[in-house]
mmCIF file of C-alpha atoms in Angstrom:
data_model
loop_
_atom_site.group_PDB
_atom_site.id
_atom_site.type_symbol
_atom_site.label_atom_id
_atom_site.label_comp_id
_atom_site.label_asym_id
_atom_site.label_seq_id
_atom_site.Cartn_x
_atom_site.Cartn_y
_atom_site.Cartn_z
ATOM 1 C CA UNK S 20 -25.827 -44.470 9.791
ATOM 2 C CA UNK S 21 -27.942 -42.879 7.077
ATOM 3 C CA UNK S 22 -25.951 -40.839 4.489
ATOM 4 C CA UNK S 23 -22.620 -41.948 6.035
ATOM 5 C CA UNK S 24 -20.203 -44.805 5.761
ATOM 6 C CA UNK S 25 -21.896 -48.081 7.269
ATOM 7 C CA UNK S 26 -18.589 -48.692 9.238
ATOM 8 C CA UNK S 27 -17.427 -45.627 10.977
ATOM 9 C CA UNK S 28 -13.746 -44.516 11.206
ATOM 10 C CA UNK S 29 -13.281 -46.016 14.706
ATOM 11 C CA UNK S 30 -14.326 -49.448 13.472
ATOM 12 C CA UNK S 31 -12.626 -49.076 9.879
ATOM 13 C CA UNK S 32 -9.229 -48.436 12.068
ATOM 14 C CA UNK S 33 -10.015 -51.677 14.120
ATOM 15 C CA UNK S 34 -10.358 -53.867 11.395
ATOM 16 C CA UNK S 35 -7.585 -52.446 9.319
ATOM 17 C CA UNK S 36 -5.139 -52.562 12.515
ATOM 18 C CA UNK S 37 -6.304 -56.395 12.861
ATOM 19 C CA UNK S 38 -5.875 -57.168 9.315
ATOM 20 C CA UNK S 39 -2.374 -55.767 9.061
ATOM 21 C CA UNK S 40 -1.216 -57.721 12.040
ATOM 22 C CA UNK S 41 -3.003 -60.856 10.627
ATOM 23 C CA UNK S 42 -1.234 -60.656 7.575
ATOM 24 C CA UNK S 43 2.398 -59.616 8.989
ATOM 25 C CA UNK S 44 1.792 -62.896 11.104
ATOM 26 C CA UNK S 45 1.026 -65.096 8.095
ATOM 27 C CA UNK S 46 4.132 -63.802 6.194
ATOM 28 C CA UNK S 47 6.008 -64.215 9.063
ATOM 29 C CA UNK S 48 5.189 -67.799 9.300
ATOM 30 C CA UNK S 49 5.552 -68.219 5.681
ATOM 31 C CA UNK S 50 9.291 -67.244 5.573
ATOM 32 C CA UNK S 51 10.300 -70.467 6.555
ATOM 33 C CA UNK S 52 8.729 -72.350 3.674
ATOM 34 C CA UNK S 53 9.719 -73.524 0.259
ATOM 35 C CA UNK S 54 8.995 -70.314 -1.805
ATOM 36 C CA UNK S 55 9.176 -72.231 -5.102
ATOM 37 C CA UNK S 56 5.489 -72.166 -6.394
ATOM 38 C CA UNK S 57 3.830 -73.042 -9.672
ATOM 39 C CA UNK S 58 0.615 -72.564 -10.813
ATOM 40 C CA UNK S 59 -2.490 -75.085 -10.843
ATOM 41 C CA UNK S 60 -4.349 -75.044 -13.770
ATOM 42 C CA UNK S 61 -6.721 -77.437 -12.704
ATOM 43 C CA UNK S 62 -7.570 -74.755 -9.760
ATOM 44 C CA UNK S 63 -11.272 -74.220 -9.439
ATOM 45 C CA UNK S 64 -12.024 -70.848 -11.071
ATOM 46 C CA UNK S 65 -15.835 -71.446 -10.794
ATOM 47 C CA UNK S 66 -16.337 -69.946 -7.309
ATOM 48 C CA UNK S 67 -15.758 -66.719 -6.188
ATOM 49 C CA UNK S 68 -13.651 -65.629 -3.226
ATOM 50 C CA UNK S 69 -13.966 -61.929 -2.736
ATOM 51 C CA UNK S 70 -12.233 -61.436 0.511
ATOM 52 C CA UNK S 71 -9.473 -63.847 -0.461
ATOM 53 C CA UNK S 72 -9.455 -62.142 -3.952
ATOM 54 C CA UNK S 73 -8.934 -58.542 -2.099
ATOM 55 C CA UNK S 74 -5.796 -59.742 -0.097
ATOM 56 C CA UNK S 75 -4.137 -62.055 -2.108
ATOM 57 C CA UNK S 76 -2.153 -60.460 -5.373
ATOM 58 C CA UNK S 77 -3.301 -61.501 -8.679
ATOM 59 C CA UNK S 78 -0.094 -63.212 -9.543
ATOM 60 C CA UNK S 79 -0.365 -65.641 -6.433
ATOM 61 C CA UNK S 80 -3.905 -66.606 -7.463
ATOM 62 C CA UNK S 81 -4.261 -69.933 -9.015
ATOM 63 C CA UNK S 82 -1.467 -71.203 -7.120
ATOM 64 C CA UNK S 83 -3.190 -74.181 -5.173
ATOM 65 C CA UNK S 84 -0.999 -74.158 -2.011
ATOM 66 C CA UNK S 85 -1.263 -70.555 -1.601
ATOM 67 C CA UNK S 86 -4.879 -70.235 -2.295
ATOM 68 C CA UNK S 87 -5.578 -73.216 0.425
ATOM 69 C CA UNK S 88 -3.316 -71.238 3.013
ATOM 70 C CA UNK S 89 -4.722 -68.024 2.593
ATOM 71 C CA UNK S 90 -8.339 -69.229 2.290
ATOM 72 C CA UNK S 91 -8.164 -71.231 5.516
ATOM 73 C CA UNK S 92 -6.335 -68.801 7.379
ATOM 74 C CA UNK S 93 -8.516 -65.810 6.226
ATOM 75 C CA UNK S 94 -11.493 -67.390 7.246
ATOM 76 C CA UNK S 95 -10.653 -67.009 10.746
ATOM 77 C CA UNK S 96 -10.637 -63.208 10.535
ATOM 78 C CA UNK S 97 -14.328 -63.038 9.851
ATOM 79 C CA UNK S 98 -15.337 -63.475 13.383
ATOM 80 C CA UNK S 99 -13.145 -60.827 14.712
ATOM 81 C CA UNK S 100 -14.594 -58.042 11.760
ATOM 82 C CA UNK S 101 -18.088 -59.337 12.733
ATOM 83 C CA UNK S 102 -17.516 -58.810 16.335
ATOM 84 C CA UNK S 103 -15.850 -55.020 15.370
ATOM 85 C CA UNK S 104 -18.933 -54.167 13.327
ATOM 86 C CA UNK S 105 -21.344 -55.434 15.855
ATOM 87 C CA UNK S 106 -20.021 -53.388 18.736
ATOM 88 C CA UNK S 107 -20.370 -50.355 16.777
ATOM 89 C CA UNK S 108 -24.374 -51.021 16.072
ATOM 90 C CA UNK S 109 -25.523 -52.808 19.163
ATOM 91 C CA UNK S 110 -25.641 -52.849 22.932
ATOM 92 C CA UNK S 111 -23.437 -55.726 23.407
ATOM 93 C CA UNK S 112 -21.472 -58.183 21.228
ATOM 94 C CA UNK S 113 -19.336 -61.335 21.997
ATOM 95 C CA UNK S 114 -17.185 -63.559 20.507
ATOM 96 C CA UNK S 115 -17.263 -67.326 21.617
ATOM 97 C CA UNK S 116 -19.973 -66.517 23.658
ATOM 98 C CA UNK S 117 -21.289 -69.456 25.902
ATOM 99 C CA UNK S 118 -24.814 -70.107 27.089
ATOM 100 C CA UNK S 119 -26.051 -72.875 29.496
ATOM 101 C CA UNK S 120 -28.980 -74.062 31.789
ATOM 102 C CA UNK S 121 -30.521 -76.982 32.946
ATOM 103 C CA UNK S 122 -32.926 -78.191 30.346
ATOM 104 C CA UNK S 123 -35.449 -80.966 30.049
ATOM 105 C CA UNK S 124 -33.916 -84.507 29.215
ATOM 106 C CA UNK S 125 -36.938 -84.963 26.976
ATOM 107 C CA UNK S 126 -36.164 -81.811 24.913
ATOM 108 C CA UNK S 127 -32.610 -82.728 24.322
ATOM 109 C CA UNK S 128 -33.696 -85.930 22.851
ATOM 110 C CA UNK S 129 -36.421 -84.001 20.929
ATOM 111 C CA UNK S 130 -33.506 -82.046 19.200
ATOM 112 C CA UNK S 131 -31.813 -85.104 18.180
ATOM 113 C CA UNK S 132 -35.289 -86.678 16.814
ATOM 114 C CA UNK S 133 -35.852 -83.167 14.929
ATOM 115 C CA UNK S 134 -32.349 -83.363 13.217
ATOM 116 C CA UNK S 135 -32.774 -86.848 12.244
ATOM 117 C CA UNK S 136 -36.060 -86.112 10.827
ATOM 118 C CA UNK S 137 -34.850 -83.085 9.117
ATOM 119 C CA UNK S 138 -32.092 -85.173 7.520
ATOM 120 C CA UNK S 139 -34.635 -88.018 6.487
ATOM 121 C CA UNK S 140 -36.867 -85.383 4.657
ATOM 122 C CA UNK S 141 -34.219 -83.409 3.116
ATOM 123 C CA UNK S 142 -32.748 -86.693 1.434
ATOM 124 C CA UNK S 143 -36.721 -87.239 0.258
ATOM 125 C CA UNK S 144 -36.212 -83.436 -1.195
ATOM 126 C CA UNK S 145 -38.920 -82.417 1.292
ATOM 127 C CA UNK S 146 -38.490 -79.414 3.917
ATOM 128 C CA UNK S 147 -39.201 -79.075 7.685
ATOM 129 C CA UNK S 148 -39.620 -75.361 8.493
ATOM 130 C CA UNK S 149 -37.016 -74.417 11.287
ATOM 131 C CA UNK S 150 -39.517 -72.424 13.491
ATOM 132 C CA UNK S 151 -41.696 -75.694 13.490
ATOM 133 C CA UNK S 152 -38.566 -77.540 14.838
ATOM 134 C CA UNK S 153 -37.978 -74.999 17.379
ATOM 135 C CA UNK S 154 -41.404 -74.943 18.811
ATOM 136 C CA UNK S 155 -41.537 -79.028 18.857
ATOM 137 C CA UNK S 156 -38.338 -78.776 20.956
ATOM 138 C CA UNK S 157 -39.608 -76.195 23.438
ATOM 139 C CA UNK S 158 -42.794 -78.179 23.790
ATOM 140 C CA UNK S 159 -40.963 -81.249 24.735
ATOM 141 C CA UNK S 160 -39.431 -79.500 27.890
ATOM 142 C CA UNK S 161 -42.202 -80.341 30.443
ATOM 143 C CA UNK S 162 -39.904 -83.282 31.870
ATOM 144 C CA UNK S 163 -38.942 -82.693 35.427
ATOM 145 C CA UNK S 164 -35.826 -84.763 34.618
ATOM 146 C CA UNK S 165 -33.155 -82.310 33.568
ATOM 147 C CA UNK S 166 -29.701 -82.097 32.130
ATOM 148 C CA UNK S 167 -27.077 -79.599 31.943
ATOM 149 C CA UNK S 168 -26.646 -78.154 28.219
ATOM 150 C CA UNK S 169 -24.233 -75.731 27.011
ATOM 151 C CA UNK S 170 -23.487 -73.898 23.611
ATOM 152 C CA UNK S 171 -20.923 -71.668 22.179
ATOM 153 C CA UNK S 172 -21.998 -68.880 19.677
ATOM 154 C CA UNK S 173 -19.300 -67.544 17.422
ATOM 155 C CA UNK S 174 -20.851 -64.258 17.604
ATOM 156 C CA UNK S 175 -23.353 -63.067 20.160
ATOM 157 C CA UNK S 176 -25.442 -59.772 19.888
ATOM 158 C CA UNK S 177 -27.702 -58.181 22.102
ATOM 159 C CA UNK S 178 -29.463 -55.547 20.092
ATOM 160 C CA UNK S 179 -30.668 -52.027 21.709
ATOM 161 C CA UNK S 180 -34.079 -53.263 21.786
ATOM 162 C CA UNK S 181 -33.167 -56.511 23.482
ATOM 163 C CA UNK S 182 -33.348 -59.040 21.087
ATOM 164 C CA UNK S 183 -30.700 -61.670 21.014
ATOM 165 C CA UNK S 184 -28.814 -62.652 17.768
ATOM 166 C CA UNK S 185 -26.432 -65.925 17.671
ATOM 167 C CA UNK S 186 -24.317 -66.903 14.894
ATOM 168 C CA UNK S 187 -22.488 -69.851 13.708
ATOM 169 C CA UNK S 188 -19.973 -68.898 11.046
ATOM 170 C CA UNK S 189 -18.819 -71.526 8.545
ATOM 171 C CA UNK S 190 -17.095 -71.696 5.247
ATOM 172 C CA UNK S 191 -19.745 -71.155 2.517
ATOM 173 C CA UNK S 192 -19.279 -74.685 1.179
ATOM 174 C CA UNK S 193 -19.938 -76.901 4.124
ATOM 175 C CA UNK S 194 -20.346 -80.621 3.886
ATOM 176 C CA UNK S 195 -23.310 -82.416 4.947
ATOM 177 C CA UNK S 196 -22.100 -83.148 8.525
ATOM 178 C CA UNK S 197 -21.501 -79.541 9.240
ATOM 179 C CA UNK S 198 -24.945 -78.729 8.158
ATOM 180 C CA UNK S 199 -26.678 -81.101 10.350
ATOM 181 C CA UNK S 200 -24.385 -80.184 13.141
ATOM 182 C CA UNK S 201 -25.100 -76.416 12.999
ATOM 183 C CA UNK S 202 -28.733 -77.178 12.672
ATOM 184 C CA UNK S 203 -28.520 -78.951 15.928
ATOM 185 C CA UNK S 204 -26.736 -76.306 17.911
ATOM 186 C CA UNK S 205 -29.080 -73.549 16.565
ATOM 187 C CA UNK S 206 -31.914 -75.864 18.241
ATOM 188 C CA UNK S 207 -29.689 -76.111 21.199
ATOM 189 C CA UNK S 208 -29.642 -72.204 21.669
ATOM 190 C CA UNK S 209 -33.325 -71.970 21.256
ATOM 191 C CA UNK S 210 -33.934 -74.700 24.134
ATOM 192 C CA UNK S 211 -31.247 -73.197 26.453
ATOM 193 C CA UNK S 212 -32.793 -69.550 26.072
ATOM 194 C CA UNK S 213 -36.266 -71.281 26.362
ATOM 195 C CA UNK S 214 -37.756 -68.936 23.658
ATOM 196 C CA UNK S 215 -38.976 -69.447 20.073
ATOM 197 C CA UNK S 216 -38.225 -67.006 17.082
ATOM 198 C CA UNK S 217 -38.219 -64.335 16.521
ATOM 199 C CA UNK S 218 -37.600 -63.484 20.467
ATOM 200 C CA UNK S 219 -34.408 -65.387 19.801
ATOM 201 C CA UNK S 220 -32.631 -65.545 16.433
ATOM 202 C CA UNK S 221 -29.956 -68.048 16.067
ATOM 203 C CA UNK S 222 -28.263 -68.057 12.434
ATOM 204 C CA UNK S 223 -26.153 -70.352 9.989
ATOM 205 C CA UNK S 224 -23.826 -67.526 8.728
ATOM 206 C CA UNK S 225 -21.815 -67.846 5.549
ATOM 207 C CA UNK S 226 -19.590 -64.820 5.180
ATOM 208 C CA UNK S 227 -19.857 -64.817 1.127
ATOM 209 C CA UNK S 228 -21.332 -66.146 -1.684
ATOM 210 C CA UNK S 229 -19.075 -68.324 -4.014
ATOM 211 C CA UNK S 230 -21.398 -68.428 -6.628
ATOM 212 C CA UNK S 231 -22.599 -64.790 -7.407
ATOM 213 C CA UNK S 232 -24.366 -61.739 -5.560
ATOM 214 C CA UNK S 233 -27.806 -62.995 -4.778
ATOM 215 C CA UNK S 234 -29.206 -65.827 -2.654
ATOM 216 C CA UNK S 235 -30.681 -67.410 -5.948
ATOM 217 C CA UNK S 236 -26.977 -67.514 -7.246
ATOM 218 C CA UNK S 237 -25.989 -69.796 -4.229
ATOM 219 C CA UNK S 238 -25.490 -73.450 -5.601
ATOM 220 C CA UNK S 239 -23.993 -75.553 -2.674
ATOM 221 C CA UNK S 240 -26.415 -78.228 -2.172
ATOM 222 C CA UNK S 241 -25.365 -79.516 1.165
ATOM 223 C CA UNK S 242 -26.143 -76.058 2.700
ATOM 224 C CA UNK S 243 -29.339 -75.780 0.465
ATOM 225 C CA UNK S 244 -30.673 -79.290 1.413
ATOM 226 C CA UNK S 245 -29.194 -80.123 4.937
ATOM 227 C CA UNK S 246 -29.507 -76.599 6.668
ATOM 228 C CA UNK S 247 -32.490 -74.519 7.453
ATOM 229 C CA UNK S 248 -31.458 -72.795 4.237
ATOM 230 C CA UNK S 249 -34.709 -70.375 3.984
ATOM 231 C CA UNK S 250 -35.132 -69.857 7.474
ATOM 232 C CA UNK S 251 -31.827 -69.376 9.436
ATOM 233 C CA UNK S 252 -28.945 -69.097 6.819
ATOM 234 C CA UNK S 253 -27.360 -66.022 6.005
ATOM 235 C CA UNK S 254 -25.264 -65.607 2.913
ATOM 236 C CA UNK S 255 -22.728 -63.119 2.244
ATOM 237 C CA UNK S 256 -24.264 -59.417 2.200
ATOM 238 C CA UNK S 257 -27.163 -60.836 4.311
ATOM 239 C CA UNK S 258 -25.217 -61.528 7.143
ATOM 240 C CA UNK S 259 -22.783 -58.554 7.335
ATOM 241 C CA UNK S 260 -25.831 -56.086 6.706
ATOM 242 C CA UNK S 261 -27.818 -57.910 9.542
ATOM 243 C CA UNK S 262 -25.053 -57.150 12.107
ATOM 244 C CA UNK S 263 -24.206 -53.791 10.628
ATOM 245 C CA UNK S 264 -26.454 -51.891 8.183
ATOM 246 C CA UNK S 265 -27.043 -51.639 4.625
ATOM 247 C CA UNK S 266 -23.983 -51.685 2.556
ATOM 248 C CA UNK S 267 -21.858 -52.983 5.548
ATOM 249 C CA UNK S 268 -20.654 -55.944 3.427
ATOM 250 C CA UNK S 269 -19.204 -53.548 0.572
ATOM 251 C CA UNK S 270 -17.718 -51.605 2.893
ATOM 252 C CA UNK S 271 -16.001 -54.348 4.610
ATOM 253 C CA UNK S 272 -14.593 -55.738 1.369
ATOM 254 C CA UNK S 273 -13.368 -52.440 0.695
ATOM 255 C CA UNK S 274 -11.330 -52.292 3.639
ATOM 256 C CA UNK S 275 -9.830 -55.720 2.795
ATOM 257 C CA UNK S 276 -8.970 -54.545 -0.497
ATOM 258 C CA UNK S 277 -7.168 -51.521 0.974
ATOM 259 C CA UNK S 278 -5.073 -53.775 3.270
ATOM 260 C CA UNK S 279 -4.575 -56.047 0.475
ATOM 261 C CA UNK S 280 -3.020 -53.060 -1.524
ATOM 262 C CA UNK S 281 -0.963 -51.988 1.285
ATOM 263 C CA UNK S 282 0.769 -55.370 1.446
ATOM 264 C CA UNK S 283 1.035 -56.337 -2.161
ATOM 265 C CA UNK S 284 4.519 -55.767 -2.768
ATOM 266 C CA UNK S 285 5.582 -57.531 0.344
ATOM 267 C CA UNK S 286 3.559 -60.514 -0.090
ATOM 268 C CA UNK S 287 4.780 -60.968 -3.770
ATOM 269 C CA UNK S 288 8.614 -60.367 -2.329
ATOM 270 C CA UNK S 289 7.801 -63.039 0.343
ATOM 271 C CA UNK S 290 7.360 -65.717 -2.325
ATOM 272 C CA UNK S 291 9.976 -64.390 -4.761
ATOM 273 C CA UNK S 292 7.578 -63.111 -7.279
ATOM 274 C CA UNK S 293 8.449 -59.632 -9.096
ATOM 275 C CA UNK S 294 5.631 -57.264 -9.622
ATOM 276 C CA UNK S 295 4.571 -56.576 -13.419
ATOM 277 C CA UNK S 296 3.785 -53.017 -12.543
#
């Protein structure tokens, strides 16, 4: 895609059509709600929500109820947009992709042991390399006793050179339990596939960075401490540019902004707010 838009015209139109239908549906569901809204002066302004800001008109930001509704619902659009982009770039891409296999019971137990050890070390401020965790689980797979194991990836990608990528997509501010659960899921994917990194690459993807533009800006301690942060966590542009190409994150955000502008007046009217323009 050198010299061109990282998201081609066909994919742009797919994303725009999807987002338009999403917003129309959200507004239709909102019509029965109480339209009396008030600003919440205590709303957290410290974190960035770039996709949310792209769609929600400025007069409605800071209204806690609407912020929550749009933030929660908008989060569901990331998987579908990732799928559209991945299909542009790769041999195959699927959403909610299930994989399964008969695997060693010892290896399943090893996953649980690795996650407990990971949590214990993280609590002490120590780190355990994710690749070492994967290798330990695979090494425990010699038992003749097997058990059925299944895992589902939010997004699965088969690249043109045959590599397999698996993504678990979560809010950029996950709690401790979610972080440990995703770590367990990533290990299960490696066990089911029977392959270490980089032959199989399973990631914990955070669609945007609430604290800035670089990995160094990210401040959410649960993800930094209780997920394989350095090895298997992708934040914002790292995620979008991996499934697409350089500049994919910015191009996708521009699409959200374009659709947001299309619906600005309709969104304001839905909530009985007159535009200042």
